Structure formats: structure tokens, C-alpha cells
Short mmCIF file of C-alpha atoms and ligand atoms in Angstrom, two decimals:
data_model
loop_
_atom_site.label_atom_id
_atom_site.label_comp_id
_atom_site.label_asym_id
_atom_site.label_seq_id
_atom_site.Cartn_x
_atom_site.Cartn_y
_atom_site.Cartn_z
CA MET A 1 112.39 120.32 74.87
CA GLU A 2 111.28 120.25 78.50
CA LYS A 3 111.82 116.99 80.41
CA TYR A 4 111.57 115.62 83.92
CA ARG A 5 114.72 114.03 85.34
CA ILE A 6 114.04 111.68 88.27
CA THR A 7 116.53 109.79 90.45
CA GLY A 8 114.78 106.67 91.71
CA GLY A 9 114.97 104.67 94.92
CA ILE A 10 113.98 107.31 97.48
CA PRO A 11 110.96 106.46 99.70
CA LEU A 12 108.59 109.46 99.71
CA SER A 13 107.74 110.93 103.08
CA GLY A 14 105.89 113.97 104.38
CA ALA A 15 102.63 115.62 103.35
CA VAL A 16 101.14 116.64 100.02
CA ASP A 17 98.11 118.90 99.48
CA ILE A 18 95.76 117.85 96.71
CA SER A 19 94.51 120.50 94.27
CA GLY A 20 91.05 121.05 92.81
CA ALA A 21 89.71 118.35 90.50
CA LYS A 22 90.63 118.75 86.82
CA ASN A 23 87.61 116.85 85.54
CA ALA A 24 85.26 118.91 87.71
CA VAL A 25 86.69 122.34 86.89
CA VAL A 26 86.72 121.74 83.11
CA ALA A 27 82.95 121.14 83.35
CA ILE A 28 82.16 123.91 85.87
CA LEU A 29 83.99 126.73 84.06
CA PRO A 30 81.93 126.33 80.84
CA ALA A 31 78.81 126.05 83.04
CA VAL A 32 79.40 129.65 84.17
CA LEU A 33 78.15 130.69 80.70
CA LEU A 34 74.68 129.54 81.79
CA SER A 35 74.60 132.19 84.52
CA ASP A 36 73.05 135.67 84.12
CA GLU A 37 75.52 137.12 86.63
CA PRO A 38 79.23 136.87 87.49
CA CYS A 39 80.52 133.78 89.31
CA ARG A 40 83.55 133.20 91.56
CA ILE A 41 85.16 129.76 91.34
CA GLU A 42 87.62 128.79 94.09
CA ASN A 43 90.17 125.98 94.51
CA ILE A 44 90.85 125.79 90.79
CA PRO A 45 94.05 123.88 89.97
CA HIS A 46 96.85 125.72 88.18
CA ILE A 47 97.05 123.36 85.18
CA SER A 48 97.09 123.94 81.44
CA ASP A 49 93.57 122.53 80.87
CA VAL A 50 92.25 125.29 83.15
CA THR A 51 94.34 127.98 81.42
CA THR A 52 93.02 126.79 78.05
CA THR A 53 89.40 126.77 79.24
CA LEU A 54 89.69 130.30 80.64
CA LYS A 55 91.19 131.49 77.35
CA ILE A 56 88.24 129.96 75.47
CA LEU A 57 85.86 131.85 77.78
CA GLU A 58 87.74 135.10 77.17
CA LYS A 59 87.68 134.59 73.39
CA LEU A 60 83.91 134.12 73.62
CA GLY A 61 83.80 137.56 75.24
CA ALA A 62 83.50 136.68 78.93
CA LYS A 63 85.43 138.80 81.45
CA VAL A 64 87.90 136.58 83.36
CA ALA A 65 89.86 137.87 86.35
CA TYR A 66 92.16 135.92 88.65
CA VAL A 67 91.56 136.92 92.27
CA ASP A 68 94.48 134.69 93.29
CA PRO A 69 96.23 131.71 91.59
CA HIS A 70 93.38 129.41 92.66
CA THR A 71 90.37 131.74 92.45
CA VAL A 72 88.83 133.23 89.33
CA GLU A 73 85.90 135.60 88.76
CA ILE A 74 84.05 135.21 85.47
CA ASP A 75 81.40 137.59 84.09
CA PRO A 76 79.51 135.85 81.27
CA ARG A 77 77.30 138.86 80.52
CA THR A 78 79.77 140.19 77.94
CA VAL A 79 79.83 137.01 75.85
CA THR A 80 79.22 137.92 72.20
CA SER A 81 80.30 134.81 70.29
CA ASN A 82 79.05 131.22 70.12
CA GLU A 83 82.15 129.95 68.31
CA VAL A 84 84.95 128.27 70.28
CA ASP A 85 88.51 129.05 69.18
CA HIS A 86 89.79 126.16 67.03
CA GLU A 87 93.40 126.10 68.24
CA LEU A 88 92.41 126.20 71.91
CA ALA A 89 89.70 123.54 71.51
CA CYS A 90 92.20 121.09 70.05
CA LYS A 91 94.42 121.29 73.13
CA MET A 92 92.06 119.38 75.39
CA ARG A 93 89.16 116.97 75.49
CA ALA A 94 86.69 118.91 77.60
CA SER A 95 86.41 121.84 75.18
CA TYR A 96 83.29 120.09 73.88
CA TYR A 97 81.48 121.03 77.10
CA PHE A 98 81.07 124.45 75.48
CA ILE A 99 78.52 122.86 73.12
CA GLY A 100 76.16 122.08 76.00
CA ALA A 101 76.84 125.38 77.75
CA LEU A 102 76.42 127.58 74.64
CA LEU A 103 73.36 125.65 73.50
CA GLY A 104 71.88 125.91 76.95
CA LYS A 105 72.43 129.67 77.15
CA THR A 106 72.14 130.98 73.57
CA GLY A 107 70.60 128.16 71.53
CA SER A 108 73.57 127.85 69.23
CA ALA A 109 77.14 126.53 69.36
CA ARG A 110 80.01 126.08 66.93
CA VAL A 111 82.76 123.99 68.52
CA PRO A 112 85.70 122.12 66.91
CA MET A 113 86.05 118.40 67.60
CA PRO A 114 88.12 118.20 70.81
CA GLY A 115 91.72 117.08 71.29
CA GLY A 116 92.94 115.32 74.41
CA CYS A 117 94.42 111.93 75.26
CA TRP A 118 94.29 109.13 72.67
CA PHE A 119 93.48 105.63 73.87
CA GLY A 120 91.30 104.28 71.15
CA GLU A 121 88.08 105.52 69.65
CA ARG A 122 86.52 108.43 71.56
CA PRO A 123 83.15 108.95 69.82
CA ILE A 124 80.71 111.66 70.86
CA ASP A 125 77.55 110.04 69.49
CA LEU A 126 75.92 110.01 72.93
CA HIS A 127 76.49 113.75 73.35
CA ILE A 128 74.82 114.38 69.97
CA LYS A 129 72.00 111.94 70.83
CA GLY A 130 71.33 113.99 73.97
CA PHE A 131 71.35 117.33 72.18
CA HIS A 132 69.00 115.98 69.49
CA ALA A 133 66.68 114.61 72.18
CA LEU A 134 66.42 118.15 73.60
CA GLY A 135 65.49 119.50 70.18
CA ALA A 136 68.82 120.80 68.90
CA GLU A 137 69.71 120.34 65.23
CA SER A 138 73.16 119.55 63.86
CA ILE A 139 74.32 121.75 60.99
CA PRO A 140 76.61 119.60 58.79
CA GLN A 141 80.18 120.92 58.75
CA GLU A 142 83.17 119.88 56.66
CA ASP A 143 86.05 121.06 58.82
CA ASN A 144 85.65 118.78 61.86
CA VAL A 145 83.48 121.36 63.60
CA ILE A 146 80.27 120.64 65.46
CA GLU A 147 77.56 123.24 64.86
CA MET A 148 74.21 122.94 66.62
CA HIS A 149 71.17 125.18 66.89
CA ALA A 150 67.92 125.09 68.85
CA ASN A 151 65.15 127.70 68.91
CA GLN A 152 63.95 126.37 72.24
CA LEU A 153 65.48 123.38 74.01
CA MET A 154 62.79 121.11 75.40
CA GLY A 155 63.33 118.66 78.27
CA ASN A 156 63.28 114.98 77.32
CA SER A 157 64.39 111.53 78.50
CA VAL A 158 67.82 110.36 77.32
CA TYR A 159 69.15 106.84 77.87
CA LEU A 160 72.94 106.58 77.62
CA ASP A 161 73.76 103.24 75.96
CA THR A 162 77.24 103.47 77.54
CA VAL A 163 77.96 105.22 80.85
CA SER A 164 79.61 108.41 79.65
CA VAL A 165 81.01 111.18 81.85
CA GLY A 166 81.21 113.63 78.96
CA ALA A 167 77.74 112.96 77.60
CA THR A 168 76.25 113.21 81.12
CA VAL A 169 77.97 116.59 81.64
CA ASN A 170 77.01 117.97 78.24
CA ILE A 171 73.34 116.98 78.55
CA MET A 172 73.17 118.48 82.08
CA LEU A 173 74.53 121.76 80.71
CA ALA A 174 72.07 121.88 77.81
CA ALA A 175 69.12 120.85 80.03
CA ALA A 176 69.67 123.37 82.85
CA ARG A 177 67.68 126.11 81.07
CA ALA A 178 65.60 123.95 78.70
CA ARG A 179 61.80 124.06 78.97
CA GLY A 180 60.57 121.12 81.07
CA MET A 181 62.12 118.05 82.62
CA THR A 182 65.15 116.16 81.30
CA ILE A 183 65.87 112.67 82.63
CA ILE A 184 69.32 111.17 81.99
CA GLU A 185 69.24 107.41 82.47
CA ASN A 186 72.39 105.30 82.89
CA ALA A 187 74.15 108.55 83.85
CA ALA A 188 77.78 108.68 85.00
CA LYS A 189 78.19 108.88 88.81
CA GLU A 190 81.74 110.24 89.13
CA PRO A 191 82.49 112.80 91.87
CA HIS A 192 82.92 115.47 89.19
CA ILE A 193 79.37 114.86 87.97
CA VAL A 194 78.10 115.57 91.50
CA ASP A 195 80.33 118.64 91.73
CA LEU A 196 78.89 120.06 88.51
CA ALA A 197 75.35 119.36 89.75
CA ASN A 198 76.11 121.15 93.03
CA PHE A 199 77.45 124.16 91.16
CA LEU A 200 74.35 124.30 88.90
CA ILE A 201 72.13 124.04 92.00
CA ARG A 202 74.13 126.85 93.65
CA MET A 203 73.22 129.00 90.62
CA GLY A 204 69.55 128.09 91.06
CA ALA A 205 69.19 125.12 88.72
CA ASP A 206 66.84 122.25 89.60
CA VAL A 207 69.04 119.11 89.42
CA ARG A 208 68.28 115.91 91.35
CA GLY A 209 69.89 112.50 91.49
CA ALA A 210 73.49 113.38 90.59
CA GLY A 211 75.69 110.54 91.84
CA THR A 212 73.03 107.98 90.93
CA ASP A 213 72.37 106.58 87.47
CA VAL A 214 69.24 108.69 86.99
CA ILE A 215 69.65 112.47 86.96
CA LYS A 216 66.56 114.73 86.62
CA ILE A 217 66.95 118.34 85.53
CA ARG A 218 63.93 120.65 85.42
CA GLY A 219 64.90 123.62 83.29
CA VAL A 220 64.70 127.13 84.81
CA GLN A 221 64.33 130.54 83.18
CA GLN A 222 67.33 132.20 84.74
CA LEU A 223 70.43 131.33 86.79
CA SER A 224 72.10 133.66 89.28
CA GLY A 225 75.78 134.15 90.03
CA ALA A 226 77.42 131.86 92.55
CA VAL A 227 80.55 131.38 94.62
CA TYR A 228 81.74 127.78 94.42
CA SER A 229 84.79 125.76 95.46
CA ILE A 230 85.93 122.82 93.34
CA ILE A 231 86.23 119.41 95.05
CA PRO A 232 89.68 117.86 95.55
CA ASP A 233 91.02 115.80 92.64
CA GLN A 234 90.30 112.09 93.20
CA ILE A 235 92.85 111.02 90.58
CA GLU A 236 95.64 113.33 91.71
CA ALA A 237 95.10 112.01 95.24
CA GLY A 238 95.16 108.41 94.00
CA THR A 239 98.35 109.12 92.06
CA TYR A 240 100.19 110.36 95.17
CA MET A 241 98.84 107.40 97.15
CA ALA A 242 100.28 105.10 94.49
CA MET A 243 103.61 106.95 94.62
CA ALA A 244 103.79 106.51 98.38
CA ALA A 245 103.05 102.78 98.14
CA ALA A 246 105.40 102.22 95.19
CA THR A 247 108.38 103.89 96.87
CA GLY A 248 107.81 102.20 100.25
CA GLY A 249 107.22 105.58 101.81
CA ASP A 250 105.00 107.23 104.41
CA VAL A 251 102.90 110.06 102.97
CA LEU A 252 99.99 112.09 104.35
CA VAL A 253 97.76 113.00 101.38
CA ARG A 254 95.80 116.04 102.55
CA ASN A 255 92.71 117.88 101.28
CA VAL A 256 90.90 114.80 99.98
CA ILE A 257 87.42 113.31 100.28
CA PRO A 258 88.18 109.73 101.46
CA LYS A 259 84.87 108.43 100.15
CA HIS A 260 85.97 109.33 96.60
CA LEU A 261 89.09 107.19 97.09
CA GLU A 262 87.42 104.01 98.38
CA SER A 263 88.15 101.80 95.36
CA ILE A 264 91.78 102.99 95.26
CA THR A 265 92.23 102.51 99.01
CA THR A 266 90.76 99.02 98.78
CA LYS A 267 93.17 97.93 96.05
CA LEU A 268 96.27 99.46 97.68
CA ASP A 269 95.29 97.73 100.93
CA GLU A 270 94.88 94.43 99.06
CA MET A 271 98.41 94.92 97.67
CA GLY A 272 99.82 95.35 101.17
CA ALA A 273 99.94 99.10 101.69
CA ARG A 274 98.68 100.47 105.03
CA ILE A 275 96.06 103.18 104.63
CA GLU A 276 94.80 105.31 107.50
CA GLU A 277 91.71 107.42 106.74
CA MET A 278 91.01 110.77 108.43
CA ASP A 279 88.27 113.36 107.79
CA ASP A 280 90.03 115.07 104.90
CA ALA A 281 93.29 113.14 104.52
CA VAL A 282 94.66 109.65 104.02
CA ARG A 283 98.01 108.37 105.26
CA VAL A 284 99.70 105.77 103.04
CA ARG A 285 102.57 103.66 104.31
CA CYS A 286 104.26 100.62 102.84
CA GLU A 287 106.97 98.46 104.39
CA GLY A 288 108.08 95.41 102.44
CA ARG A 289 107.13 94.42 98.93
CA LEU A 290 103.66 94.95 97.44
CA ARG A 291 101.62 91.90 96.43
CA GLY A 292 100.13 91.42 92.96
CA CYS A 293 96.34 91.52 92.59
CA ASN A 294 93.60 91.63 89.95
CA ILE A 295 92.08 94.96 88.98
CA LYS A 296 89.15 95.78 86.69
CA THR A 297 88.57 99.41 85.80
CA MET A 298 84.93 100.50 85.76
CA PRO A 299 82.83 103.67 85.86
CA HIS A 300 82.49 105.11 89.40
CA PRO A 301 82.28 103.68 92.02
CA GLY A 302 84.49 101.04 90.40
CA PHE A 303 88.28 101.35 90.19
CA PRO A 304 88.86 104.47 88.04
CA THR A 305 90.27 103.96 84.56
CA ASP A 306 92.28 107.17 85.15
CA MET A 307 94.24 105.30 87.83
CA GLN A 308 94.98 102.35 85.53
CA PRO A 309 98.48 103.33 84.28
CA GLN A 310 99.55 104.39 87.77
CA ILE A 311 98.54 101.11 89.45
CA ALA A 312 100.20 99.20 86.58
CA VAL A 313 103.59 100.43 87.82
CA LEU A 314 102.86 98.96 91.25
CA LEU A 315 101.85 95.62 89.70
CA SER A 316 105.09 95.69 87.65
CA ILE A 317 107.21 95.57 90.83
CA ALA A 318 104.82 93.64 93.10
CA GLU A 319 105.41 90.08 94.19
CA GLY A 320 103.73 87.49 91.98
CA GLU A 321 101.22 87.88 89.19
CA GLY A 322 98.69 90.67 88.74
CA THR A 323 96.16 91.57 86.05
CA ILE A 324 94.35 94.67 84.85
CA THR A 325 91.17 94.43 82.81
CA GLU A 326 90.33 97.81 81.22
CA GLY A 327 86.57 98.22 81.38
CA VAL A 328 86.20 101.70 79.83
CA TRP A 329 88.63 102.38 76.96
CA ASP A 330 89.57 100.23 73.95
CA ASN A 331 93.29 100.85 73.95
CA ARG A 332 94.71 102.22 77.18
CA PHE A 333 97.81 100.03 77.52
CA ARG A 334 100.23 101.76 75.10
CA TYR A 335 102.33 103.02 78.03
CA THR A 336 103.23 99.41 78.97
CA GLU A 337 105.77 99.49 76.10
CA GLU A 338 107.71 102.08 78.11
CA LEU A 339 107.48 100.04 81.32
CA ILE A 340 108.73 96.95 79.44
CA ARG A 341 111.73 99.02 78.28
CA MET A 342 112.41 99.61 82.00
CA GLY A 343 112.38 95.86 82.66
CA ALA A 344 108.72 95.19 83.49
CA LYS A 345 107.24 91.85 82.44
CA ILE A 346 103.80 92.63 80.99
CA GLU A 347 101.69 90.81 78.42
CA VAL A 348 98.86 92.82 76.86
CA ASN A 349 96.01 91.10 75.07
CA GLY A 350 93.30 93.54 74.02
CA LYS A 351 91.74 95.01 77.15
CA ARG A 352 93.67 92.75 79.53
CA ALA A 353 97.24 93.03 80.79
CA VAL A 354 99.04 90.37 82.84
CA PHE A 355 101.97 91.44 85.05
CA GLN A 356 104.73 89.19 86.40
CA GLY A 357 106.27 91.30 89.16
CA VAL A 358 110.01 92.00 88.89
CA ASP A 359 112.16 93.05 91.83
CA HIS A 360 113.15 96.35 90.24
CA LEU A 361 112.78 98.60 87.19
CA THR A 362 115.80 100.12 85.48
CA ALA A 363 115.90 103.81 84.63
CA THR A 364 115.95 104.90 80.99
CA ASN A 365 114.54 107.67 78.80
CA VAL A 366 110.76 107.36 78.36
CA LYS A 367 107.86 109.34 76.89
CA ALA A 368 104.60 110.44 78.43
CA MET A 369 102.04 109.08 75.98
CA ASP A 370 99.08 110.81 77.60
CA LEU A 371 98.19 112.47 80.89
CA ARG A 372 97.85 109.43 83.16
CA ALA A 373 100.47 107.41 81.25
CA GLY A 374 102.79 110.33 82.00
CA ALA A 375 101.94 110.07 85.69
CA ALA A 376 102.80 106.38 85.48
CA MET A 377 106.22 107.25 84.00
CA VAL A 378 106.83 109.55 86.99
CA ILE A 379 106.01 106.71 89.40
CA ALA A 380 108.27 104.37 87.41
CA GLY A 381 111.09 106.94 87.61
CA LEU A 382 110.59 107.27 91.37
CA VAL A 383 111.11 103.51 91.88
CA ALA A 384 113.61 102.67 89.10
CA GLN A 385 117.31 102.17 89.76
CA GLY A 386 119.11 105.12 88.19
CA VAL A 387 118.04 108.38 86.56
CA THR A 388 114.92 108.40 84.38
CA GLU A 389 114.20 111.19 81.91
CA ILE A 390 110.60 111.74 80.77
CA GLU A 391 109.76 113.55 77.52
CA ASP A 392 106.45 115.09 76.41
CA ILE A 393 105.76 116.33 79.91
CA ARG A 394 103.14 118.76 78.52
CA TYR A 395 100.66 115.90 78.89
CA ILE A 396 101.46 115.58 82.61
CA GLU A 397 101.18 119.31 83.19
CA ARG A 398 97.65 119.31 81.76
CA GLY A 399 96.45 117.60 84.92
CA TYR A 400 98.97 117.77 87.78
CA GLU A 401 99.52 121.13 89.47
CA ASP A 402 103.11 121.84 90.62
CA ILE A 403 104.02 118.15 90.45
CA ILE A 404 107.77 118.81 90.70
CA GLU A 405 107.41 121.04 93.78
CA LYS A 406 104.98 118.62 95.43
CA LEU A 407 107.34 115.68 94.83
CA ARG A 408 110.38 117.63 96.06
CA ARG A 409 108.55 118.42 99.29
CA LEU A 410 108.08 114.65 99.67
CA GLY A 411 111.84 114.12 99.37
CA ALA A 412 111.95 113.03 95.74
CA GLN A 413 114.98 113.90 93.65
CA VAL A 414 113.26 115.37 90.58
CA GLU A 415 113.90 118.32 88.32
CA ARG A 416 112.45 119.92 85.20
CA VAL A 417 115.22 120.30 82.62
CA THR A 418 115.47 121.83 79.16
CA ASP A 419 117.10 119.64 76.59
CA GLU A 420 118.66 121.78 73.86
CA ALA A 421 118.44 118.92 71.32
C1 EPZ B 511 86.12 111.49 80.94
O1 EPZ B 511 86.36 111.32 79.56
C2 EPZ B 511 87.44 111.93 81.55
N1 EPZ B 511 87.84 113.21 80.98
C3 EPZ B 511 88.50 110.87 81.29
O2 EPZ B 511 89.66 111.28 82.03
C4 EPZ B 511 88.04 109.52 81.84
O3 EPZ B 511 88.96 108.53 81.44
C5 EPZ B 511 86.64 109.17 81.34
O4 EPZ B 511 85.73 110.27 81.57
C6 EPZ B 511 86.09 107.95 82.05
O5 EPZ B 511 86.00 108.21 83.43
C7 EPZ B 511 87.25 114.33 81.47
O6 EPZ B 511 86.43 114.29 82.37
C8 EPZ B 511 87.70 115.63 80.87
P1 EPZ B 511 83.38 108.86 78.71
P2 EPZ B 511 85.10 111.14 78.55
O7 EPZ B 511 82.47 109.62 77.82
O8 EPZ B 511 83.97 111.93 79.05
C9 EPZ B 511 82.31 105.76 75.26
C10 EPZ B 511 91.81 112.01 82.41
O9 EPZ B 511 92.82 111.31 82.49
N2 EPZ B 511 81.55 106.86 74.66
O10 EPZ B 511 82.98 108.59 80.11
O11 EPZ B 511 85.60 111.37 77.18
C11 EPZ B 511 83.82 106.01 75.23
O12 EPZ B 511 84.37 105.60 73.99
C12 EPZ B 511 90.81 111.74 81.33
O13 EPZ B 511 91.50 112.92 83.22
C13 EPZ B 511 80.75 106.59 73.55
O14 EPZ B 511 80.71 105.47 73.06
O15 EPZ B 511 84.81 109.58 78.75
C14 EPZ B 511 84.30 105.18 76.38
O16 EPZ B 511 84.45 103.83 75.95
C15 EPZ B 511 91.33 110.73 80.32
N3 EPZ B 511 80.05 107.61 73.00
C16 EPZ B 511 83.16 105.26 77.39
O17 EPZ B 511 82.01 105.70 76.66
C17 EPZ B 511 80.08 108.88 73.52
O18 EPZ B 511 79.39 109.77 72.97
C18 EPZ B 511 83.40 106.24 78.53
O19 EPZ B 511 83.76 107.49 77.96
C19 EPZ B 511 80.89 109.14 74.64
C20 EPZ B 511 81.61 108.11 75.20
#
């Protein structure tokens, strides 16, 4: 079993370069299927969700060639299948974007229910509502597979009862080549939604309003190839900012879009960290102890739910009381059990957690319960007294490129070990 072993108590210092955004690239790679020509995608992160997505594309028949570790050329013209590989689909959440992409290009899709992180119910009713609104029909399946067909997708208005990143992405993909105008109301506004829209536009799609809560897509007959570079990962950047603040370090987080980090910067500043913004970097310093504060996670531009476990570690060691109210997911506090085992004082009641800051955490063996909970365990290991070992690191490596190397370059004492047991 692979583990991380982290010796805590070392303030991080130096510079870290942020990779391409996981939640943008897992939407943009399936979108390549909509093109009638090859596409080149640059600044892709080297993470397992990307590897899985590229394997799905290859199994569908697309030609996939790495130009370098962060650049891939994909030719969708050789796609022969509309059925996504079951084993691969179950490895990640975003495999369901192939429904929108295959429907949008071929009019039919057969995709297993996705895998991914568990933090409560993760329905896909809004995705299905959108596909039905565009004229697609669901073919009932027994084995947890979604099969949809449409002779001709027709643009329509879709109101999302809940702001949903995934449903917004999937409807954009299905609408790009539908006949007529599709209007998504109450759309998600995350940076990765805008990145997908910009990629579709680069291919010749007619998409307006991405980044607002109303996105209009007028379907087009054909889409050309494109060269496109993925935006920097907002959550990876926020995670390293949190690491710098938690360890009392001084870190330059490079290759970021500061505007995407505003809610994170605001909260770290409120807790006592010093943040200096530059054009494409932020410097995070922290002398003295962080202060507790109240945080509510919300859809963008609110504080991102995907930063919730990470900021919880800072509240665990901050001075005074702090709270987190989870505004997106039903059950995203399971990781607090691991922090409590390290000495944190946390009370969870439904979607609210109350933290009484302690002056230190104590190292022990912990598990990564999901991707961002795993990142939180890394932060906890970086600040805890002693040596922390983290199991189930596969979750972490779904979304953080070269995390051990990046941390080592910041002075952390971390290693990836194989435990024979
Ligand atoms: C995306 O998940 C992200 N994943 C998640 O990040 C992130 O936590 C989430 O958006 C919110 O920002 C990817 O982009 C691959 P949603 P998604 O649809 O699309 C409800 C990470 O760490 N809902 O925006 O699955 C849902 O239950 C991952 O990178 C419905 O009710 O999230 C939730 O309460 C973890 N019906 C809310 O909407 C639906 O059909 C938001 O979910 C869909 C969603």
C-alpha cells in the first residue's frame, strides 16, 4: 500500500507552480468529441483523472497523442463507439460529461453512473432534466448505466433548481451542436465553466454569458479543431496558500489567476495571513498564530466547497472559535474524525462544524477519505508534531500533480512510501 509520510513543524518557503485545473480539463477533454477536427490541449495536469479521461477517449476510438507531459493532441474523427468503458467511468465523477459530449456529437450515449468522491447524495436529476429538455430520451437500463438517444437535439430553456457545475457543463456540451438556442438559467459560474465556454468558442461554438447565471448557447452545424490552454487550478492554488498559512511560512504561489482566488484570499487575510497579489502569482506569509473565523461555502464566487476540508485544518489550530457552514454538499465533514484523532476540537452538527482552536495537532496514521479531505490530511501532517502517515493517497493523486515534489521544493519533509502490510 502506498502512503505519504510527513514530518510536521517545518514552515514552507519558496515558490510553487500551479498546474492546469482538474475540473476544467475533465470537462474540456470530453468536449473535444464535439469537434470535426483534431484539437491540441495544453497545460493539462498530470493527474489520474486526466489519465482516466484520455483512456476513455481512446476506448471510444479517438486518437490520443502526448506531445509532452502537459500537452495532448486528440483526433476525434476516428471515434466509432458511443459506449464509455465501465471500469474507467467508475474511477471518477466527471466521466458523465461523456453523456453530453456523445449526445451532442452523435445523438446517442451509453455511460455508466460515475464514481468519484462520496460526501452525501450526488444525484444527476438536473443533468437528465437538461438532456430531456433538449429532446433526448432515456432508455431504461438495469445495470446502473445511463443510455440516452436523440434524433435531433433541439435548443430549449433549462432552469437549474440547484446551481450545479456538472449539469451546467453537461447541458453546454449537448447544446453546442443542437438546433436553435439553449438558455441555461441559474447556471454555475465557476472558473472551469468559463474555461469550457472559451474552449467551445475557440472551436466555433456560439456561447454567451458563461460566468453569469444565464448562459446562452446557439447550436452550430460544425466545430473546427482548436489549440487551447487550460486555466490554472483555483483549488490547487488555494490548497498551497492554506499550507503556507498553516505552517507559518512564506510561499510564492505562481501561475494563478488572482481573481479566481478572491474568496480564499479574503478568508486567509481575515485569519491573519498576509497575502500579496501580483499579475499571475500570490505571496502568502504568516507570522504568529492564525485567528478563527466563520466560513460558509457557496457556489462561485462564494468560498469554494472544495477548499472546505483544507481551511478546516487552519481553523483547528487557530486562536479562538471558528465555524464552517457547508452550503453545497450534505455530508462533507467525515474527515473531521481524522482531525479529532490528531487532537482537534471540532463539533459537527449536520452542515455546520464548530472549531475550538488548539495550539497543536499530534501526528498519527490517518486516511484520505476523498480528494480534498486527503489534501486536508497533508496540511494536518505538515503542521502536526511528529510523523504523520496518510493512507489511500490514490484520492489525493486524482487531483494534485506531483504534490510530493512540489512540497519538497517548499522545504517540507515528505515522502511516498510503500507499506508491505
Ligand atoms: C463539481 O461536482 C466538482 N467536480 C466538485 O469538485 C465540486 O465540489 C462541485 O462541483 C461543487 O463546486 C467536478 O467538477 C469534476 P454540483 P458536481 O453538480 O458537478 C446538487 C473536487 O474536489 N445536484 O455542482 O458533481 C448536488 O447534490 C470535486 O474537485 C443535484 O441536486 O457538483 C450538490 O448538492 C469534489 N442534482 C449541488 O447540486 C444534480 O443533477 C452541487 O453539485 C446535480 C447536482
